[in-house]
JSON list of C-alpha atoms in Angstrom, two decimals:
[
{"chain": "A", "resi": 193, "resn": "UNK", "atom": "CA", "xyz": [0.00, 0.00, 0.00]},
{"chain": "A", "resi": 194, "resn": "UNK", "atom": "CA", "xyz": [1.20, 3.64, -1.01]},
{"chain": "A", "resi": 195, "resn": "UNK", "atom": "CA", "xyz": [1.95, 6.26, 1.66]},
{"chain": "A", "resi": 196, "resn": "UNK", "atom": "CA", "xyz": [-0.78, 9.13, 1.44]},
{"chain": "A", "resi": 197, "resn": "UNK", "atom": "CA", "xyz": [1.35, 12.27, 0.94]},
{"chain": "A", "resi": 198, "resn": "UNK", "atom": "CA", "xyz": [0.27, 15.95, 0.88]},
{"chain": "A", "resi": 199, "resn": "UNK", "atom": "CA", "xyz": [1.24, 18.81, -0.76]},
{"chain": "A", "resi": 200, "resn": "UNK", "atom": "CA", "xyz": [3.88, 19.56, 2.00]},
{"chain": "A", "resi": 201, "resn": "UNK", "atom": "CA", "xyz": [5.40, 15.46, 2.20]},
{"chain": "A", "resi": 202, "resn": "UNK", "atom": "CA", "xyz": [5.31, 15.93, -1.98]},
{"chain": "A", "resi": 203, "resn": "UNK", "atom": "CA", "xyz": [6.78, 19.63, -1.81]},
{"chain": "A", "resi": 204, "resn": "UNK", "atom": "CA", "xyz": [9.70, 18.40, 0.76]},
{"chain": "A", "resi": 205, "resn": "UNK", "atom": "CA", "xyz": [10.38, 15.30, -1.34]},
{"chain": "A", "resi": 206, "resn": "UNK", "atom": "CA", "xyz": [10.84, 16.95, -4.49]},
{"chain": "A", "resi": 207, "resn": "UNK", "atom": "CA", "xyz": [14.01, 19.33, -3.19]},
{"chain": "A", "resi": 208, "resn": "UNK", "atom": "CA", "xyz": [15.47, 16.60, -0.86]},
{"chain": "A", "resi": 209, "resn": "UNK", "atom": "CA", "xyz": [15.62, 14.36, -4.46]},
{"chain": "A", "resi": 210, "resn": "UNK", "atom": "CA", "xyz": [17.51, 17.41, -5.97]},
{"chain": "A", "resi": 211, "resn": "UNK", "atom": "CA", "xyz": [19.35, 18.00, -3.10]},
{"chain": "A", "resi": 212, "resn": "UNK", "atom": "CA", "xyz": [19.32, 15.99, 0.25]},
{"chain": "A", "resi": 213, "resn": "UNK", "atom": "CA", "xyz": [22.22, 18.32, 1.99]},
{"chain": "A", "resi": 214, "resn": "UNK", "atom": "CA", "xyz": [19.77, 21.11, 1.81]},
{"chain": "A", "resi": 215, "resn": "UNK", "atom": "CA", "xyz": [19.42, 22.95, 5.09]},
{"chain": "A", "resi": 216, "resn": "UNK", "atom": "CA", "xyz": [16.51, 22.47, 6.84]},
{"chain": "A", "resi": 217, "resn": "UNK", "atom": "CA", "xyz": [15.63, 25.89, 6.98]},
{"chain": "A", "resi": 218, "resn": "UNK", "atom": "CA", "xyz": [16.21, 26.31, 3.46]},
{"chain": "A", "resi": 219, "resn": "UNK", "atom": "CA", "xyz": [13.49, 23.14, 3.00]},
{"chain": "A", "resi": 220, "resn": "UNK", "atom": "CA", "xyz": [10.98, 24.69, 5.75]},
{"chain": "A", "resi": 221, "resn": "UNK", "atom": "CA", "xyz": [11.56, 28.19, 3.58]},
{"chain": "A", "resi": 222, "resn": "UNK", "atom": "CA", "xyz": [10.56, 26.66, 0.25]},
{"chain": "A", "resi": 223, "resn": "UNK", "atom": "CA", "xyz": [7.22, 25.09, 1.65]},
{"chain": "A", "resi": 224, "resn": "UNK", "atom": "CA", "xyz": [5.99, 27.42, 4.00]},
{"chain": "A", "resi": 225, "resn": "UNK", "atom": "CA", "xyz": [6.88, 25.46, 7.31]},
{"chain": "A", "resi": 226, "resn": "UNK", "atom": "CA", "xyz": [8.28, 26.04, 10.70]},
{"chain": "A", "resi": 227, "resn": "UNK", "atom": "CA", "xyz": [11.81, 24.20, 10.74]},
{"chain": "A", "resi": 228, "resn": "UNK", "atom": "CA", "xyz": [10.37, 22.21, 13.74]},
{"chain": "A", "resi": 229, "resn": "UNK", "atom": "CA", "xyz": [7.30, 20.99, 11.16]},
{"chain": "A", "resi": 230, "resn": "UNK", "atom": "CA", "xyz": [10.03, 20.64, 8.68]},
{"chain": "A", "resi": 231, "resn": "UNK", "atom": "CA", "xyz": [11.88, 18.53, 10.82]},
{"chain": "A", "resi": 232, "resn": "UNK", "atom": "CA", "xyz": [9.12, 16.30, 11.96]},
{"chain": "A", "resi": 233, "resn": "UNK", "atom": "CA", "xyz": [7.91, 15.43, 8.53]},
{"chain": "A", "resi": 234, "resn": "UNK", "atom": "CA", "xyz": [11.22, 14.61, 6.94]},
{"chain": "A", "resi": 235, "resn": "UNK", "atom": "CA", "xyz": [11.85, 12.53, 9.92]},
{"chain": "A", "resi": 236, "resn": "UNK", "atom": "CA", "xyz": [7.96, 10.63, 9.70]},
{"chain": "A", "resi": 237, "resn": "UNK", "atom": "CA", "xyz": [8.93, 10.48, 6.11]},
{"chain": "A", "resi": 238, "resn": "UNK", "atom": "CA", "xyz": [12.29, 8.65, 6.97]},
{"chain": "A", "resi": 239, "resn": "UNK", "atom": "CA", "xyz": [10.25, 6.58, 10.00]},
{"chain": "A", "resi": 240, "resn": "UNK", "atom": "CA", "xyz": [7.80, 5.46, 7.20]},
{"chain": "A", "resi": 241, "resn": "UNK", "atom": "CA", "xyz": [10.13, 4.28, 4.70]},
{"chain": "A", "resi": 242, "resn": "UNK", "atom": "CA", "xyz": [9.38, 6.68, 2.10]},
{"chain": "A", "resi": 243, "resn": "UNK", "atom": "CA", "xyz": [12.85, 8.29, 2.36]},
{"chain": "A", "resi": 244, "resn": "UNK", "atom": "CA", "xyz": [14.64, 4.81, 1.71]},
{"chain": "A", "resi": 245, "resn": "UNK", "atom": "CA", "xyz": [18.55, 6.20, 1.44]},
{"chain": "A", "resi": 246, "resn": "UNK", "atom": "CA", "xyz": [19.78, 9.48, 1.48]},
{"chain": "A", "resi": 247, "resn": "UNK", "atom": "CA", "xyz": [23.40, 9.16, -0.63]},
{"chain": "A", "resi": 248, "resn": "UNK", "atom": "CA", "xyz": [25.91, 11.08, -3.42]},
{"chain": "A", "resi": 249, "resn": "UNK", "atom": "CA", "xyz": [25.33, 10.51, -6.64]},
{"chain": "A", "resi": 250, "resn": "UNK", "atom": "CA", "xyz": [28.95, 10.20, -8.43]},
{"chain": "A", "resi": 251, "resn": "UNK", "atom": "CA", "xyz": [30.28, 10.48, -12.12]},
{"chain": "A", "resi": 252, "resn": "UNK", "atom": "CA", "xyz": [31.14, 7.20, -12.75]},
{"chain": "A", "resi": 253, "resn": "UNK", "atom": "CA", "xyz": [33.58, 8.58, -15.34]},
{"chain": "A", "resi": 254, "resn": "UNK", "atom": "CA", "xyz": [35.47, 10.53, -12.78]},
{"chain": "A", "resi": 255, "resn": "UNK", "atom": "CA", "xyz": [36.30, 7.69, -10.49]},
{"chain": "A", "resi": 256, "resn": "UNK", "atom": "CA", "xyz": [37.65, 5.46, -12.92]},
{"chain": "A", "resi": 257, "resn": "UNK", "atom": "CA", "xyz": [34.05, 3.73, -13.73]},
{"chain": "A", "resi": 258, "resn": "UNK", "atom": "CA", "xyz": [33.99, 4.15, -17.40]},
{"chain": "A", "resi": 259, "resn": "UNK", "atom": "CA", "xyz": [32.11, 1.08, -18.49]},
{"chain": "A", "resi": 260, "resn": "UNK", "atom": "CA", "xyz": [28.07, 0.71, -17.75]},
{"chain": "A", "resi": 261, "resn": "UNK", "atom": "CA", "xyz": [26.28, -2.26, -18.76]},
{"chain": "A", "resi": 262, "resn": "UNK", "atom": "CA", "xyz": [22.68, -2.86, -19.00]},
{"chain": "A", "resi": 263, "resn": "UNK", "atom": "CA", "xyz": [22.14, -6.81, -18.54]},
{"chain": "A", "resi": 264, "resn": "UNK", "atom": "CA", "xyz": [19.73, -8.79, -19.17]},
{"chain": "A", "resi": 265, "resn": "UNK", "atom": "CA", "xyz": [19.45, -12.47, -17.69]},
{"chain": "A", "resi": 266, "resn": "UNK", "atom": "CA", "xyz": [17.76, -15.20, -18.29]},
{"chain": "A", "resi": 267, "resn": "UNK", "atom": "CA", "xyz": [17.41, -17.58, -15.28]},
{"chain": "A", "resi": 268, "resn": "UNK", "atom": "CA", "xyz": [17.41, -22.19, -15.83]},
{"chain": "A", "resi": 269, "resn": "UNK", "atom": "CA", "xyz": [15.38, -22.53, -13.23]},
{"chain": "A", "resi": 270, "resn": "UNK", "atom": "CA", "xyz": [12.31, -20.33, -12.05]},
{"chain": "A", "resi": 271, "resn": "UNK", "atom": "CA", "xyz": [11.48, -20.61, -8.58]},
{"chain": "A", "resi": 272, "resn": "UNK", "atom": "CA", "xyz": [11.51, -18.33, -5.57]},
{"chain": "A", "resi": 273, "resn": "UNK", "atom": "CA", "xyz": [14.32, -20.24, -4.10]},
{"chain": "A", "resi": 274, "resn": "UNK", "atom": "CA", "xyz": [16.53, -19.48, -6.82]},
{"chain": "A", "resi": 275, "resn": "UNK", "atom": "CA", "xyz": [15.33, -16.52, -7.54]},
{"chain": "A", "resi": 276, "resn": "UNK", "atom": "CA", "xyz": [15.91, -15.18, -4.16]},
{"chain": "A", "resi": 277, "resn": "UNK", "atom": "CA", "xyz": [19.61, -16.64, -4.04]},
{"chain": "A", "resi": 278, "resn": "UNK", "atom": "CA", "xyz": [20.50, -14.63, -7.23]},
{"chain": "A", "resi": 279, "resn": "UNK", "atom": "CA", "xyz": [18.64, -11.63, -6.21]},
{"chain": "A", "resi": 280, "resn": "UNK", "atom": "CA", "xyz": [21.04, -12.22, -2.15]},
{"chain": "A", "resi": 281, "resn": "UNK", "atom": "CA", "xyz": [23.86, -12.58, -5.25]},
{"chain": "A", "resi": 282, "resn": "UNK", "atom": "CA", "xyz": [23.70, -9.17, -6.86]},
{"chain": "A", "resi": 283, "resn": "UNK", "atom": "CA", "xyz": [22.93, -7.32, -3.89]},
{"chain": "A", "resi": 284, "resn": "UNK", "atom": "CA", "xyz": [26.31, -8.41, -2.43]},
{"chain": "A", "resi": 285, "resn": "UNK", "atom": "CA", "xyz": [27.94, -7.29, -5.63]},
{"chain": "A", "resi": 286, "resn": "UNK", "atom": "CA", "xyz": [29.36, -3.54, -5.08]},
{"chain": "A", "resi": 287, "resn": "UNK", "atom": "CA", "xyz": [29.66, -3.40, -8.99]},
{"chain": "A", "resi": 288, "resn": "UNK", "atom": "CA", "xyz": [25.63, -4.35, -9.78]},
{"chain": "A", "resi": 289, "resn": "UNK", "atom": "CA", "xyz": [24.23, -0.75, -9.25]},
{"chain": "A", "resi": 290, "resn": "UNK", "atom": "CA", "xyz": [20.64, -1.42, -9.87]},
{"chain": "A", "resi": 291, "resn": "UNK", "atom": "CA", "xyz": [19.01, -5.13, -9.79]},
{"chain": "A", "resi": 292, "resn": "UNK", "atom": "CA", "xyz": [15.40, -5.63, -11.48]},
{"chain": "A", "resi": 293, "resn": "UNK", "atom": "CA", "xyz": [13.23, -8.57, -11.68]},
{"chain": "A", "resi": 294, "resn": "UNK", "atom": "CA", "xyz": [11.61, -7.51, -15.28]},
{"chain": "A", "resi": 295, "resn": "UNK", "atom": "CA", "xyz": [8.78, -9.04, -17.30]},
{"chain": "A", "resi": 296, "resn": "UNK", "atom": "CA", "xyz": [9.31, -10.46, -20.61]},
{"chain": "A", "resi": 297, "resn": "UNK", "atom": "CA", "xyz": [11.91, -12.95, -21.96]},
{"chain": "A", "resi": 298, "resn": "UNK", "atom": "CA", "xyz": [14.54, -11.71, -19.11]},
{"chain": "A", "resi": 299, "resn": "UNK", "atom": "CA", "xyz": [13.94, -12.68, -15.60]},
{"chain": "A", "resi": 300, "resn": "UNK", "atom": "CA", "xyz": [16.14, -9.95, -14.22]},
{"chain": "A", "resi": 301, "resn": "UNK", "atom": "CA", "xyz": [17.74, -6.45, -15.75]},
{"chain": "A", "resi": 302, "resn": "UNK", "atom": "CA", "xyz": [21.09, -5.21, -13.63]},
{"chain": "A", "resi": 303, "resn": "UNK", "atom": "CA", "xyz": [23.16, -2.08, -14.76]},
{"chain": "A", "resi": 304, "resn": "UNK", "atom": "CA", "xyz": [26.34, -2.86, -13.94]},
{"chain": "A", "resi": 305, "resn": "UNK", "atom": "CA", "xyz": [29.38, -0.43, -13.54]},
{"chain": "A", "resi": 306, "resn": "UNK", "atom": "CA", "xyz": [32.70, -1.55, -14.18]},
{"chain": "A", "resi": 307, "resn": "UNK", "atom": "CA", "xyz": [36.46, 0.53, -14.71]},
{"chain": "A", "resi": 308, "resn": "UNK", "atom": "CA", "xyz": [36.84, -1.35, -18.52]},
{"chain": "A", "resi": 309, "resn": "UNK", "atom": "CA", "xyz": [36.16, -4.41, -20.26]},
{"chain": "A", "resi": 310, "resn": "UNK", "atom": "CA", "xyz": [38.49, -6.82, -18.79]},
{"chain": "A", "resi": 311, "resn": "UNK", "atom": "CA", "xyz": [36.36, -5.49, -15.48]},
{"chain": "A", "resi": 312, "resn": "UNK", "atom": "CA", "xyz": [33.00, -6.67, -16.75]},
{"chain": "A", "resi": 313, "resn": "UNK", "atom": "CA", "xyz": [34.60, -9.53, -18.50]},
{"chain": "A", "resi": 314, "resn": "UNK", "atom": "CA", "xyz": [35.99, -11.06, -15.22]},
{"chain": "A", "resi": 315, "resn": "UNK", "atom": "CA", "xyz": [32.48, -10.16, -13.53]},
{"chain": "A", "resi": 316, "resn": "UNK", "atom": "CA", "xyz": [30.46, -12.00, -15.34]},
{"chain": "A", "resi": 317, "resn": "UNK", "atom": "CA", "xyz": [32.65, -14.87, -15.40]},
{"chain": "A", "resi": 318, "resn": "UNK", "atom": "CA", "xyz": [32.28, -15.14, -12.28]},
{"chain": "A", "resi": 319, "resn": "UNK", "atom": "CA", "xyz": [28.78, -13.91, -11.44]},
{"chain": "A", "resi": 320, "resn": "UNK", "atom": "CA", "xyz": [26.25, -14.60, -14.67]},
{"chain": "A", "resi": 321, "resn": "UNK", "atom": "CA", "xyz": [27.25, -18.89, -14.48]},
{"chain": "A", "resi": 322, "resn": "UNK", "atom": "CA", "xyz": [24.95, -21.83, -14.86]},
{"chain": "A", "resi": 323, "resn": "UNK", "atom": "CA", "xyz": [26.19, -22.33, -11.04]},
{"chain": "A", "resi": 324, "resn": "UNK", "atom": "CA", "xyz": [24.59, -18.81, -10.66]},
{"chain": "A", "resi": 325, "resn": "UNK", "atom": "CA", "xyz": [21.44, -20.75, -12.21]},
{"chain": "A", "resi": 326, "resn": "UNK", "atom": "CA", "xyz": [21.92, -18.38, -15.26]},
{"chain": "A", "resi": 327, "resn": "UNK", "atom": "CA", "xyz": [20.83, -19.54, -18.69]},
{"chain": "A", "resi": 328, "resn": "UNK", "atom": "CA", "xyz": [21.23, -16.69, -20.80]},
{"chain": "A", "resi": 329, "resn": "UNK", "atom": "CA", "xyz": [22.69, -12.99, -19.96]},
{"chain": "A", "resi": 330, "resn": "UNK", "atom": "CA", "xyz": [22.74, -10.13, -22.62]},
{"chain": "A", "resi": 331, "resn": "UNK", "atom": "CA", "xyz": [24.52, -6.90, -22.64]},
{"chain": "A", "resi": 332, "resn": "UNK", "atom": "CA", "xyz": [23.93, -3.52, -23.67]},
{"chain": "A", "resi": 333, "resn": "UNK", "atom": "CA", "xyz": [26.83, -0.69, -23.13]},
{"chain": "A", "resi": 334, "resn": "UNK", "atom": "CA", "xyz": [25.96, 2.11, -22.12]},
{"chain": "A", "resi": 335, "resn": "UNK", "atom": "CA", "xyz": [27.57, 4.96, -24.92]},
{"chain": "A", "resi": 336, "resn": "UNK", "atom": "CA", "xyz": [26.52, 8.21, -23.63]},
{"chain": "A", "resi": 337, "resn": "UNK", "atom": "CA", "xyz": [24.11, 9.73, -20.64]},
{"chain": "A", "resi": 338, "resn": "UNK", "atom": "CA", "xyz": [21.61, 11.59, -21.96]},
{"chain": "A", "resi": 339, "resn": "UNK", "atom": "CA", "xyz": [20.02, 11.34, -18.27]},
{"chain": "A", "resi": 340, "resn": "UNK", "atom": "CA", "xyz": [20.67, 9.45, -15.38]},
{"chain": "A", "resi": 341, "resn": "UNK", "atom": "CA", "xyz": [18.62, 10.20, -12.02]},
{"chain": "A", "resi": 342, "resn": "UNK", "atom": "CA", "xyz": [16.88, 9.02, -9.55]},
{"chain": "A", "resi": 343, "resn": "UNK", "atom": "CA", "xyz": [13.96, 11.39, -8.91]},
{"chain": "A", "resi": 344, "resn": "UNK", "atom": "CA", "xyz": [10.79, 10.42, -8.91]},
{"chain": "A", "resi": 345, "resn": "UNK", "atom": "CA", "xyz": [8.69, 13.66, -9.61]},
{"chain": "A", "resi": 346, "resn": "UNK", "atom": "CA", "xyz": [5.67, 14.09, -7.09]},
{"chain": "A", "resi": 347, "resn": "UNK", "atom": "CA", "xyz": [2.88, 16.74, -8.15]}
]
């Protein structure tokens, strides 16, 4: 079930997902709140589990990153069991950014980040296996960001 927002939860969410260092004054400011009520609903918001992570968003090209892959895999066997030990896989893999369970002929999508080729190469060897209870795995490189976020707009 969705959390029911108003116009101040929306109004507060949409500058912490363009800037989450912003001071709280600056967010009570911008919607017309005391910093106390400020306070209080970014903190219900984080109690609630709408505000999942607050983190830095990096240039992967400026940290020595510069290979993205989007993958998608095709799983043997379907079953929660096995399902649930690839998704415990990925999530214990610094380099898989993102990790979808997609409809469709793929099972999962994961955009992968990796310093070069011989990176990736070496990380699916060792990740996207038939011991992995992978079937199939296809990949797309990333050429160019026309945009990357992660806001989710709320009106």
């Amino acid at each position: 079930m969705s959390q029911i927002l108003d116009n101040t939860d929306k109004a507060i969410l949409n500058l912490l997902q363009d800037d989450a260092t912003l001071p709280l004054k600056t967010v009570a400011e911008h919607v017309n709140v005391s910093i106390a009520t400020a306070q209080r609903r970014v903190q219900a918001l984080i109690d609630n589990g709408v505000i999942t992570k607050q983190v830095a968003i990096v240039d992967p090209n400026k940290v020595g990153y510069s290979l993205t892959a989007v993958v998608m895999v095709e799983m043997e066997r379907s079953n929660n069991s096995m399902q649930h030990r690839f998704e415990r896989l990925m999530n214990a893999q610094a380099q898989v950014m993102s990790c979808y369970e997609v409809s469709g002929d793929a099972d999962f999508m994961l955009m992968v980040s990796a310093k070069n080729m011989q990176d990736y190469h070496q990380l699916t060897r060792n990740l996207l296996t038939y011991e992995n209870n992978v079937r199939n795995f296809k990949s797309q490189f990333v050429m160019n960001f026309t945009k990357s976020g992660t806001k989710i707009y709320l009106d």
